[in-house]
CSV table of C-alpha atoms in Angstrom, one decimal:
chain,number,residue,atom,x,y,z
W,155,MET,CA,-105.7,-139.3,-44.4
W,156,ALA,CA,-103.2,-141.4,-45.7
W,157,THR,CA,-99.5,-140.3,-44.6
W,158,THR,CA,-97.0,-139.4,-47.2
W,159,ALA,CA,-95.1,-142.7,-46.8
W,160,GLU,CA,-98.7,-144.6,-47.5
W,161,ARG,CA,-99.0,-142.5,-50.9
W,162,TYR,CA,-95.4,-143.2,-51.9
W,163,ASP,CA,-95.9,-146.8,-51.1
W,164,SER,CA,-99.3,-146.8,-53.0
W,165,LEU,CA,-96.9,-145.4,-55.9
W,166,LEU,CA,-94.7,-147.7,-56.1
W,167,ARG,CA,-97.0,-150.5,-55.7
W,168,TRP,CA,-99.2,-149.1,-58.8
W,169,VAL,CA,-95.7,-148.9,-61.0
W,170,GLU,CA,-94.9,-152.4,-60.1
W,171,ASP,CA,-97.9,-153.5,-61.2
W,172,ASP,CA,-97.4,-152.8,-65.1
W,173,GLY,CA,-93.7,-154.2,-64.6
W,174,GLY,CA,-92.2,-150.8,-63.6
W,175,CYS,CA,-89.7,-150.9,-60.4
W,176,LEU,CA,-87.6,-149.3,-57.7
W,177,ASN,CA,-83.6,-150.4,-57.0
W,178,PRO,CA,-84.2,-152.2,-53.7
W,179,SER,CA,-81.6,-150.4,-52.8
W,180,VAL,CA,-83.3,-147.4,-53.1
W,181,GLU,CA,-86.0,-145.6,-50.6
W,182,ILE,CA,-88.3,-142.8,-51.4
W,183,TYR,CA,-87.2,-140.6,-48.7
W,184,HIS,CA,-89.2,-137.5,-47.7
W,185,ASP,CA,-87.9,-134.5,-45.4
W,186,GLU,CA,-88.8,-131.0,-45.5
W,187,THR,CA,-85.5,-130.2,-46.8
W,188,THR,CA,-85.3,-132.5,-50.0
W,189,LYS,CA,-89.1,-132.9,-50.0
W,190,GLY,CA,-89.4,-136.5,-52.0
W,191,SER,CA,-86.2,-137.8,-53.2
W,192,PHE,CA,-84.1,-140.9,-53.5
W,193,ARG,CA,-81.9,-142.2,-51.3
W,194,VAL,CA,-79.6,-145.3,-50.5
W,195,ARG,CA,-80.6,-147.7,-47.9
W,196,GLU,CA,-78.8,-148.2,-44.6
W,197,SER,CA,-76.0,-151.4,-45.2
W,198,CYS,CA,-76.7,-151.0,-49.3
W,199,SER,CA,-74.7,-149.3,-51.6
W,200,VAL,CA,-75.6,-148.4,-55.6
W,201,GLY,CA,-72.6,-149.2,-58.3
W,202,VAL,CA,-72.0,-147.8,-61.7
W,203,ASN,CA,-74.6,-148.4,-64.6
W,204,GLU,CA,-77.3,-149.9,-62.0
W,205,VAL,CA,-80.7,-149.0,-62.8
W,206,ILE,CA,-82.4,-147.0,-59.9
W,207,VAL,CA,-86.2,-146.6,-61.6
W,208,THR,CA,-87.7,-148.7,-64.4
W,209,LEU,CA,-91.3,-147.4,-65.5
W,210,PRO,CA,-93.6,-148.7,-68.1
W,211,LEU,CA,-94.5,-145.7,-70.8
W,212,SER,CA,-98.4,-146.8,-70.0
W,213,LYS,CA,-97.7,-145.1,-66.5
W,214,SER,CA,-96.7,-141.9,-68.6
W,215,LEU,CA,-99.1,-139.0,-68.6
W,216,SER,CA,-99.4,-135.9,-71.1
W,217,TYR,CA,-101.1,-134.9,-74.3
W,218,LEU,CA,-100.8,-138.6,-75.7
W,219,ASN,CA,-103.1,-139.8,-73.3
W,220,ALA,CA,-105.9,-136.9,-74.3
W,221,ILE,CA,-105.8,-138.2,-77.9
W,222,SER,CA,-105.2,-142.0,-77.6
W,223,ASP,CA,-107.8,-143.6,-79.0
W,224,HIS,CA,-109.8,-140.7,-80.0
W,225,PRO,CA,-111.6,-141.2,-83.3
W,226,ASP,CA,-110.4,-138.1,-84.9
W,227,PHE,CA,-106.9,-138.7,-84.4
W,228,THR,CA,-105.5,-141.7,-86.6
W,229,PRO,CA,-103.4,-143.5,-86.1
W,230,SER,CA,-103.4,-143.2,-82.8
W,231,PRO,CA,-100.7,-142.7,-80.4
W,232,ASN,CA,-100.8,-145.1,-77.8
W,233,LEU,CA,-98.3,-146.3,-75.1
W,234,GLY,CA,-99.8,-149.1,-73.6
W,235,THR,CA,-102.2,-147.4,-71.6
W,236,PRO,CA,-105.7,-149.1,-71.1
W,237,CYS,CA,-108.5,-147.5,-72.9
W,238,ARG,CA,-110.8,-145.3,-70.8
W,239,GLU,CA,-114.0,-146.6,-69.3
W,240,ASN,CA,-115.8,-143.6,-69.4
W,241,GLY,CA,-114.8,-142.4,-72.8
W,242,ALA,CA,-114.4,-139.0,-71.5
W,243,TYR,CA,-112.8,-137.2,-74.4
W,244,PHE,CA,-112.2,-133.5,-74.5
W,245,PRO,CA,-114.3,-131.6,-77.6
W,246,SER,CA,-112.5,-132.2,-81.1
W,247,ASP,CA,-112.5,-128.9,-82.1
W,248,PHE,CA,-110.3,-128.3,-78.2
W,249,LEU,CA,-108.1,-131.1,-79.2
W,250,LYS,CA,-107.3,-130.1,-83.1
W,251,GLU,CA,-106.8,-126.1,-82.1
W,252,THR,CA,-105.0,-125.8,-78.9
W,253,PRO,CA,-101.6,-126.3,-78.3
W,254,PRO,CA,-100.5,-129.6,-77.4
W,255,HIS,CA,-98.9,-128.5,-74.2
W,256,VAL,CA,-102.0,-126.8,-73.1
W,257,ILE,CA,-104.1,-129.8,-73.5
W,258,GLY,CA,-101.7,-131.7,-71.5
W,259,ARG,CA,-102.6,-129.6,-69.1
W,260,PHE,CA,-106.2,-129.9,-69.1
W,261,PHE,CA,-105.4,-133.6,-69.1
W,262,LEU,CA,-104.0,-133.4,-66.1
W,263,ILE,CA,-107.0,-131.5,-64.4
W,264,GLN,CA,-109.7,-133.9,-65.9
W,265,GLU,CA,-107.7,-136.4,-64.0
W,266,TYR,CA,-107.3,-135.0,-60.8
W,267,LEU,CA,-110.7,-133.8,-61.0
W,268,LEU,CA,-111.9,-137.9,-61.3
W,269,GLY,CA,-109.9,-138.5,-57.8
W,270,PRO,CA,-109.7,-141.7,-57.0
W,271,GLU,CA,-111.6,-142.9,-60.1
W,272,SER,CA,-108.4,-142.1,-62.0
W,273,ARG,CA,-106.1,-144.3,-62.8
W,274,TRP,CA,-103.3,-142.0,-62.5
W,275,TRP,CA,-104.7,-141.5,-58.9
W,276,PRO,CA,-101.9,-142.7,-56.9
W,277,TYR,CA,-99.2,-140.7,-58.9
W,278,ILE,CA,-101.4,-137.6,-58.6
W,279,ARG,CA,-102.2,-137.9,-54.7
W,280,THR,CA,-98.1,-137.7,-54.4
W,281,LEU,CA,-97.8,-134.3,-56.1
W,282,PRO,CA,-98.1,-130.9,-54.9
W,283,GLN,CA,-101.7,-130.2,-54.3
W,284,PRO,CA,-103.4,-126.9,-56.0
W,285,GLU,CA,-103.8,-125.2,-52.2
W,286,HIS,CA,-100.1,-125.6,-51.6
W,287,MET,CA,-98.8,-124.1,-54.8
W,288,SER,CA,-98.0,-120.8,-53.6
W,289,GLY,CA,-94.7,-121.8,-52.1
W,290,ILE,CA,-93.7,-123.9,-55.2
W,291,LEU,CA,-92.5,-121.7,-58.3
W,292,PRO,CA,-92.5,-117.6,-58.4
W,293,THR,CA,-95.3,-117.7,-60.9
W,294,MET,CA,-97.4,-119.0,-58.5
W,295,TRP,CA,-95.9,-116.5,-55.5
W,296,PRO,CA,-98.2,-114.2,-53.9
W,297,SER,CA,-97.7,-110.4,-55.1
W,298,ASP,CA,-96.0,-109.4,-52.5
W,299,ASP,CA,-93.4,-112.3,-52.4
W,300,ILE,CA,-92.8,-111.8,-56.5
W,301,GLU,CA,-92.1,-108.4,-55.7
W,302,PHE,CA,-88.4,-109.0,-53.8
W,303,LEU,CA,-87.5,-110.4,-57.4
W,304,ARG,CA,-88.3,-106.9,-59.1
W,305,GLY,CA,-85.2,-105.4,-60.7
W,306,THR,CA,-83.6,-108.9,-61.8
W,307,ASN,CA,-84.3,-110.5,-65.0
W,308,ALA,CA,-86.6,-113.5,-63.1
W,309,PHE,CA,-89.1,-110.5,-62.1
W,310,THR,CA,-89.7,-109.6,-66.1
W,311,ALA,CA,-89.7,-113.9,-66.5
W,312,VAL,CA,-92.5,-114.1,-64.3
W,313,GLN,CA,-94.6,-111.5,-65.6
W,314,ASP,CA,-94.4,-112.9,-69.3
W,315,ILE,CA,-95.5,-116.1,-68.0
W,316,LYS,CA,-98.1,-114.8,-66.1
W,317,SER,CA,-99.5,-113.1,-69.3
W,318,THR,CA,-98.7,-116.1,-71.5
W,319,LEU,CA,-101.2,-118.4,-69.4
W,320,LYS,CA,-103.7,-115.7,-68.7
W,321,LYS,CA,-104.1,-115.9,-72.5
W,322,GLU,CA,-103.7,-120.0,-73.0
W,323,TYR,CA,-106.1,-120.4,-70.3
W,324,LYS,CA,-108.7,-117.7,-72.0
W,325,GLN,CA,-108.2,-119.4,-75.1
W,326,ALA,CA,-108.5,-123.1,-74.2
W,327,MET,CA,-111.7,-122.2,-72.2
W,328,LYS,CA,-113.8,-120.5,-75.5
W,329,LEU,CA,-113.4,-124.0,-77.4
W,330,LEU,CA,-114.8,-125.8,-74.5
W,331,PRO,CA,-118.8,-126.3,-73.4
W,332,GLN,CA,-120.2,-124.1,-70.6
W,333,SER,CA,-120.2,-127.4,-68.7
W,334,TYR,CA,-116.3,-127.6,-68.5
W,335,HIS,CA,-116.1,-123.6,-66.9
W,336,LEU,CA,-117.2,-124.4,-63.3
W,337,GLU,CA,-114.6,-127.0,-62.4
W,338,TYR,CA,-111.8,-126.6,-65.1
W,339,ALA,CA,-111.0,-123.0,-63.2
W,340,ARG,CA,-107.9,-121.0,-63.4
W,341,PRO,CA,-106.2,-121.9,-60.4
W,342,LEU,CA,-106.3,-125.5,-61.3
W,343,TYR,CA,-104.7,-124.5,-64.8
W,344,HIS,CA,-101.7,-122.8,-63.0
W,345,TRP,CA,-101.1,-125.9,-60.6
W,346,ALA,CA,-101.3,-128.0,-64.1
W,347,TYR,CA,-98.9,-125.5,-65.6
W,348,SER,CA,-96.7,-126.1,-62.2
W,349,ILE,CA,-96.7,-129.5,-62.1
W,350,PHE,CA,-95.8,-130.2,-65.5
W,351,THR,CA,-92.9,-127.4,-65.7
W,352,SER,CA,-91.3,-128.8,-62.7
W,353,ARG,CA,-91.9,-132.3,-63.0
W,354,SER,CA,-91.9,-133.2,-66.7
W,355,PHE,CA,-89.6,-134.9,-69.6
W,356,ARG,CA,-88.9,-133.8,-73.1
W,357,PRO,CA,-90.7,-136.4,-75.4
W,358,SER,CA,-88.1,-136.8,-77.5
W,359,LEU,CA,-86.0,-138.4,-74.9
W,360,ILE,CA,-88.7,-140.9,-74.2
W,361,ILE,CA,-91.2,-141.6,-76.6
W,362,PRO,CA,-90.5,-144.1,-79.1
W,363,ALA,CA,-89.7,-143.4,-82.6
W,364,GLU,CA,-92.6,-145.1,-83.9
W,365,ILE,CA,-95.2,-143.2,-81.7
W,366,SER,CA,-93.4,-139.8,-82.4
W,367,SER,CA,-93.2,-139.9,-86.2
W,368,ASN,CA,-97.0,-140.4,-86.2
W,369,LEU,CA,-97.7,-137.7,-84.1
W,370,PRO,CA,-100.4,-134.7,-85.3
W,371,CYS,CA,-97.2,-132.1,-84.0
W,372,GLU,CA,-93.6,-132.0,-83.6
W,373,PRO,CA,-92.6,-134.3,-80.3
W,374,ASP,CA,-91.5,-131.6,-78.3
W,375,ASP,CA,-94.5,-129.3,-78.4
W,376,PHE,CA,-95.7,-130.6,-75.3
W,377,SER,CA,-93.8,-132.4,-72.3
W,378,VAL,CA,-94.3,-135.9,-70.6
W,379,LEU,CA,-94.8,-136.7,-66.9
W,380,LEU,CA,-93.1,-139.9,-65.8
W,381,PRO,CA,-94.4,-141.4,-62.3
W,382,MET,CA,-91.6,-142.1,-59.8
W,383,TYR,CA,-89.1,-141.4,-62.6
W,384,ASP,CA,-89.8,-137.4,-61.2
W,385,ILE,CA,-88.9,-138.1,-57.5
W,386,GLY,CA,-85.1,-137.9,-58.3
W,387,ASN,CA,-83.7,-134.0,-57.2
W,388,HIS,CA,-81.3,-132.1,-59.7
W,389,SER,CA,-77.7,-131.8,-59.2
W,390,PRO,CA,-75.4,-130.8,-62.5
W,391,LEU,CA,-72.8,-133.2,-61.9
W,392,ALA,CA,-75.0,-136.5,-61.2
W,393,LYS,CA,-74.1,-138.7,-63.7
W,394,ILE,CA,-77.0,-140.7,-65.3
W,395,ALA,CA,-78.6,-141.8,-68.6
W,396,TRP,CA,-82.2,-142.1,-69.5
W,397,THR,CA,-82.8,-145.1,-72.0
W,398,THR,CA,-86.2,-146.5,-73.0
W,399,ASP,CA,-87.1,-149.9,-74.8
W,400,GLU,CA,-88.6,-149.1,-77.8
W,401,GLN,CA,-90.3,-152.7,-78.1
W,402,ALA,CA,-91.2,-153.1,-74.3
W,403,ARG,CA,-92.0,-149.5,-74.1
W,404,ILE,CA,-90.4,-149.3,-70.8
W,405,CYS,CA,-87.9,-146.4,-69.9
W,406,THR,CA,-85.0,-146.4,-67.3
W,407,LEU,CA,-83.1,-144.2,-65.1
W,408,ARG,CA,-79.4,-145.6,-64.8
W,409,SER,CA,-76.7,-143.9,-62.5
W,410,ARG,CA,-73.6,-143.7,-64.3
W,411,GLN,CA,-71.5,-143.5,-60.7
W,412,THR,CA,-71.6,-144.7,-56.9
W,413,TYR,CA,-73.9,-143.8,-54.1
W,414,SER,CA,-72.9,-145.0,-50.4
W,415,ALA,CA,-75.7,-146.0,-47.7
W,416,GLY,CA,-77.6,-142.6,-46.3
W,417,GLU,CA,-76.5,-140.6,-49.9
W,418,GLN,CA,-79.3,-138.7,-52.0
W,419,VAL,CA,-79.2,-140.1,-55.4
W,420,PHE,CA,-79.7,-137.5,-57.9
W,421,ASN,CA,-81.0,-137.1,-61.1
W,422,ASN,CA,-79.5,-134.7,-64.0
W,423,TYR,CA,-82.0,-131.9,-65.4
W,424,GLY,CA,-79.4,-130.4,-67.6
W,425,MET,CA,-77.5,-127.5,-67.7
W,426,LYS,CA,-79.4,-125.1,-66.3
W,427,THR,CA,-78.7,-122.0,-64.5
W,428,ASN,CA,-80.3,-120.7,-61.4
W,429,ALA,CA,-82.6,-118.5,-63.1
W,430,GLU,CA,-84.3,-121.3,-65.2
W,431,LEU,CA,-83.9,-123.5,-62.2
W,432,LEU,CA,-85.7,-120.7,-59.9
W,433,LEU,CA,-88.6,-120.4,-62.5
W,434,GLY,CA,-88.8,-124.0,-63.5
W,435,TYR,CA,-88.6,-125.7,-60.2
W,436,GLY,CA,-88.5,-123.1,-57.6
W,437,PHE,CA,-85.1,-123.5,-56.1
W,438,ILE,CA,-81.4,-122.4,-57.0
W,439,LEU,CA,-78.0,-124.5,-55.9
W,440,PRO,CA,-75.9,-122.3,-53.3
W,441,GLU,CA,-72.4,-120.7,-54.3
W,442,LEU,CA,-69.9,-123.4,-53.3
W,443,GLU,CA,-65.9,-123.3,-54.2
W,444,ALA,CA,-66.2,-126.4,-56.2
W,445,LEU,CA,-69.6,-125.2,-58.3
W,446,HIS,CA,-71.5,-122.2,-58.8
W,447,ASN,CA,-74.5,-121.8,-60.8
W,448,ASP,CA,-74.9,-117.9,-61.1
W,449,TYR,CA,-75.4,-116.3,-64.5
W,450,ILE,CA,-77.4,-113.5,-66.3
W,451,HIS,CA,-79.3,-114.2,-69.3
W,452,ILE,CA,-78.6,-111.8,-71.6
W,453,LYS,CA,-81.0,-111.2,-74.4
W,454,THR,CA,-79.8,-109.8,-78.2
W,455,ARG,CA,-82.2,-108.4,-80.9
W,456,ALA,CA,-83.6,-111.3,-82.9
W,457,ASP,CA,-82.1,-111.5,-86.6
W,458,PRO,CA,-83.2,-114.1,-88.9
W,459,GLU,CA,-79.5,-114.5,-90.6
W,460,ALA,CA,-78.1,-114.9,-87.1
W,461,GLY,CA,-79.1,-118.2,-86.4
W,462,ASP,CA,-78.0,-119.9,-83.1
W,463,LEU,CA,-77.0,-116.5,-82.7
W,464,ALA,CA,-80.5,-114.8,-81.8
W,465,ALA,CA,-80.8,-116.7,-78.7
W,466,THR,CA,-80.2,-115.7,-75.2
W,467,HIS,CA,-76.8,-115.7,-73.7
W,468,ILE,CA,-75.2,-115.6,-70.2
W,469,VAL,CA,-72.6,-114.0,-68.3
W,470,SER,CA,-70.9,-115.6,-65.2
W,471,LEU,CA,-70.2,-115.0,-62.0
W,472,ARG,CA,-66.5,-116.6,-62.2
W,473,PRO,CA,-64.5,-116.7,-65.3
W,474,MET,CA,-65.8,-119.7,-67.9
W,475,ALA,CA,-62.1,-121.3,-67.6
W,476,HIS,CA,-62.5,-121.5,-63.6
W,477,ARG,CA,-63.8,-124.9,-62.9
W,478,SER,CA,-66.4,-124.3,-61.1
W,479,SER,CA,-68.4,-122.5,-63.7
W,480,PHE,CA,-69.4,-126.2,-65.1
W,481,VAL,CA,-72.6,-125.0,-66.8
W,482,GLY,CA,-71.1,-121.9,-68.5
W,483,ARG,CA,-68.6,-124.0,-70.2
W,484,SER,CA,-71.1,-126.3,-71.5
W,485,LYS,CA,-72.9,-123.1,-73.3
W,486,LEU,CA,-70.1,-121.8,-74.9
W,487,LEU,CA,-69.8,-122.8,-78.7
W,488,SER,CA,-66.1,-123.2,-78.9
W,489,ALA,CA,-63.6,-124.7,-75.9
W,490,ASP,CA,-61.2,-122.1,-77.9
W,491,SER,CA,-63.2,-119.6,-76.1
W,492,LEU,CA,-61.9,-120.1,-72.9
W,493,CYS,CA,-58.5,-118.8,-73.9
W,494,CYS,CA,-60.1,-115.0,-74.3
W,495,LEU,CA,-59.0,-111.7,-73.5
W,496,PRO,CA,-59.6,-111.1,-69.4
W,497,CYS,CA,-62.5,-108.2,-70.5
W,498,PHE,CA,-64.4,-111.4,-72.0
W,499,SER,CA,-63.6,-113.8,-69.4
W,500,HIS,CA,-66.7,-114.3,-67.6
W,501,VAL,CA,-68.9,-113.9,-71.2
W,502,GLN,CA,-70.4,-116.5,-73.5
W,503,ASP,CA,-68.6,-116.3,-76.8
W,504,THR,CA,-71.8,-116.4,-78.7
W,505,LEU,CA,-72.6,-113.2,-77.1
W,506,VAL,CA,-69.1,-111.5,-77.7
W,507,ALA,CA,-69.9,-112.7,-81.2
W,508,ALA,CA,-73.7,-111.5,-81.6
W,509,LEU,CA,-72.4,-108.1,-80.7
W,510,TYR,CA,-69.8,-107.9,-83.2
W,511,GLU,CA,-72.0,-109.0,-85.7
W,512,SER,CA,-74.4,-106.3,-84.8
W,513,ILE,CA,-71.5,-103.5,-84.6
W,514,THR,CA,-70.2,-104.3,-87.9
W,515,ARG,CA,-73.1,-104.8,-89.4
W,516,GLY,CA,-73.2,-102.8,-92.9
W,517,GLY,CA,-69.5,-101.7,-92.6
W,518,ASP,CA,-66.5,-102.4,-94.6
W,519,GLU,CA,-65.7,-105.1,-91.8
W,520,THR,CA,-65.7,-109.0,-92.7
W,521,ASN,CA,-68.3,-111.2,-90.9
W,522,ASP,CA,-66.2,-114.1,-92.1
W,523,ILE,CA,-64.1,-113.5,-89.2
W,524,SER,CA,-63.2,-116.6,-87.1
W,525,LEU,CA,-64.6,-116.7,-83.2
W,526,ASN,CA,-61.4,-117.3,-81.6
W,527,LYS,CA,-60.3,-114.1,-83.2
W,528,ILE,CA,-62.8,-112.0,-82.0
W,529,MET,CA,-62.5,-113.7,-78.5
W,530,SER,CA,-59.0,-113.1,-78.3
W,531,GLY,CA,-59.3,-109.5,-79.2
W,532,ASP,CA,-57.4,-110.0,-82.7
W,533,ILE,CA,-59.8,-107.4,-84.7
W,534,GLU,CA,-60.1,-103.5,-84.9
W,535,GLY,CA,-59.2,-101.6,-81.7
W,536,GLU,CA,-62.5,-99.6,-82.2
W,537,ILE,CA,-64.5,-102.6,-82.7
W,538,LEU,CA,-63.6,-104.0,-79.5
W,539,GLU,CA,-63.8,-101.3,-77.7
W,540,LYS,CA,-67.7,-100.7,-78.9
W,541,ILE,CA,-68.3,-104.3,-77.9
W,542,VAL,CA,-66.9,-103.9,-74.4
W,543,ASN,CA,-68.6,-100.4,-73.9
W,544,SER,CA,-71.9,-101.9,-75.1
W,545,LEU,CA,-71.7,-104.7,-72.9
W,546,GLY,CA,-70.9,-103.0,-69.9
W,547,ALA,CA,-73.8,-100.2,-70.5
W,548,LYS,CA,-76.2,-103.1,-70.6
W,549,LEU,CA,-74.8,-105.0,-67.3
W,550,SER,CA,-74.7,-101.6,-66.1
W,551,ILE,CA,-78.4,-101.0,-66.2
W,552,ASP,CA,-79.1,-104.1,-64.8
W,553,LEU,CA,-77.3,-103.6,-61.9
W,554,GLU,CA,-78.9,-100.3,-61.2
W,555,ASP,CA,-82.4,-101.9,-61.7
W,556,ILE,CA,-81.3,-104.5,-58.9
W,557,ASN,CA,-80.0,-101.6,-56.9
W,558,GLU,CA,-83.0,-99.2,-57.2
W,559,ASN,CA,-85.4,-102.3,-56.3
W,560,GLU,CA,-84.6,-102.8,-52.8
W,561,PRO,CA,-87.2,-104.7,-51.1
W,562,GLU,CA,-88.5,-102.3,-48.5
W,563,TYR,CA,-89.1,-104.8,-45.5
W,564,GLU,CA,-87.3,-107.9,-44.6
W,565,ALA,CA,-88.0,-111.2,-45.9
W,566,ALA,CA,-90.6,-112.6,-43.6
W,567,ASN,CA,-91.1,-116.2,-45.8
W,568,ARG,CA,-89.3,-118.8,-47.4
W,569,ASN,CA,-90.3,-117.1,-50.8
W,570,GLN,CA,-88.7,-113.8,-49.7
W,571,GLU,CA,-85.5,-115.3,-48.5
W,572,LEU,CA,-85.2,-117.1,-51.7
W,573,ALA,CA,-86.0,-114.0,-53.8
W,574,ILE,CA,-83.3,-112.3,-51.7
W,575,ARG,CA,-80.6,-114.7,-52.2
W,576,TYR,CA,-81.0,-115.1,-56.0
W,577,ARG,CA,-80.8,-110.8,-56.2
W,578,GLU,CA,-77.8,-110.9,-54.2
W,579,GLN,CA,-76.4,-113.5,-56.5
W,580,CYS,CA,-77.3,-111.9,-59.7
W,581,ARG,CA,-76.0,-108.7,-57.9
W,582,LYS,CA,-72.4,-110.1,-57.6
W,583,VAL,CA,-72.4,-111.4,-61.1
W,584,LEU,CA,-73.3,-108.3,-62.8
W,585,GLU,CA,-70.3,-106.6,-60.5
W,586,ASN,CA,-67.9,-109.2,-61.4
W,587,VAL,CA,-68.6,-109.1,-65.1
W,588,LEU,CA,-68.3,-105.2,-65.1
W,589,ARG,CA,-65.1,-105.5,-63.0
W,590,SER,CA,-63.7,-108.0,-65.9
W,591,LEU,CA,-64.5,-105.6,-68.2
W,592,LEU,CA,-62.7,-102.7,-66.5
W,593,ALA,CA,-59.6,-105.2,-66.8
W,594,GLY,CA,-59.3,-104.2,-70.9
W,595,ASN,CA,-58.1,-106.2,-73.6
W,596,GLY,CA,-54.7,-107.0,-72.4
């Protein structure tokens, strides 16, 4: 059996076969803490604007590969991938009636089942394998481990994801002949979901416009796996650039900062909170003085006329104006919201605005008032009090849910330890925000 280092070496050679490369000053490093990661070699360094990874799009894996050169899909999207030798397309009804993101997962299963015969095998063999998925994402955790999240928003999200996966798989299998049912088992679908969720990229950031404009779906209705590109671990502070040469059909990961010998070279997955990182990647970032990533997501009732305000909003462990609330500030609708009442200092401005609109709807008050006036308290005192009370009531219920659902026994494994850390940070966020609400409006 090949070692981890040998598998990564094979992956690199496979990428190089089509013109890709890894910066010679960077190595693929593996340990129990970071798993696979990029690290600067001894006696080397990485400068600003240096390329870390160059990847031919022919090596990518997604929904596009399932329909590439298919007779029922013209013009056929092709990223330079050779025509399949065995002609093993999924049935046309399945491809036309199944959501693209689900098809992409089934295509990954298909290639996994082909084993060494798959042209993506050098990549697939470096991925976490199906038998090892119970320690990756909370959705795949054993039920005893998931229980440690009970009372948090992540617990509810896990139940919703499980329900969605069950429906997706059931509907997809109805469109596949009986001959598929034995091999394309539900655990493999869960594995493929986990791989795409934790490692994929948005097509709109990668796929050339020429191809995107001719797709039978919206560009971001599915996601794309980028071998070797996906090895870089996440830091919200990492300065990177993703670019695509549309003519050469090559995508590039470039560093916008310097790294010294022995340092890990990071990618940046975007401004994601710990809740998003936990559910999508299976880890959270620790609370530090210089950076925290602890936020609670709050949903407001959808309103067709509310536009962007019908989305999910966040409240923060520390004031949005604190230098460590990096992710929180990125989600503010206006930078002017940093100058706000103390009671709103931990709250995303869109949440305050959504509550204002909800409270004043149908009344004599105008909804044309500026966001700055709402955040600074330049509104009627009664409305301000209702906003604070409404937010306080919601957060108090959330805190009570956490306190009432304390695990019955101590953490016994990594999943449970991670869940304990997450729920403790959720508790701190709620306590801090409630404390700030009590600071009043002056």
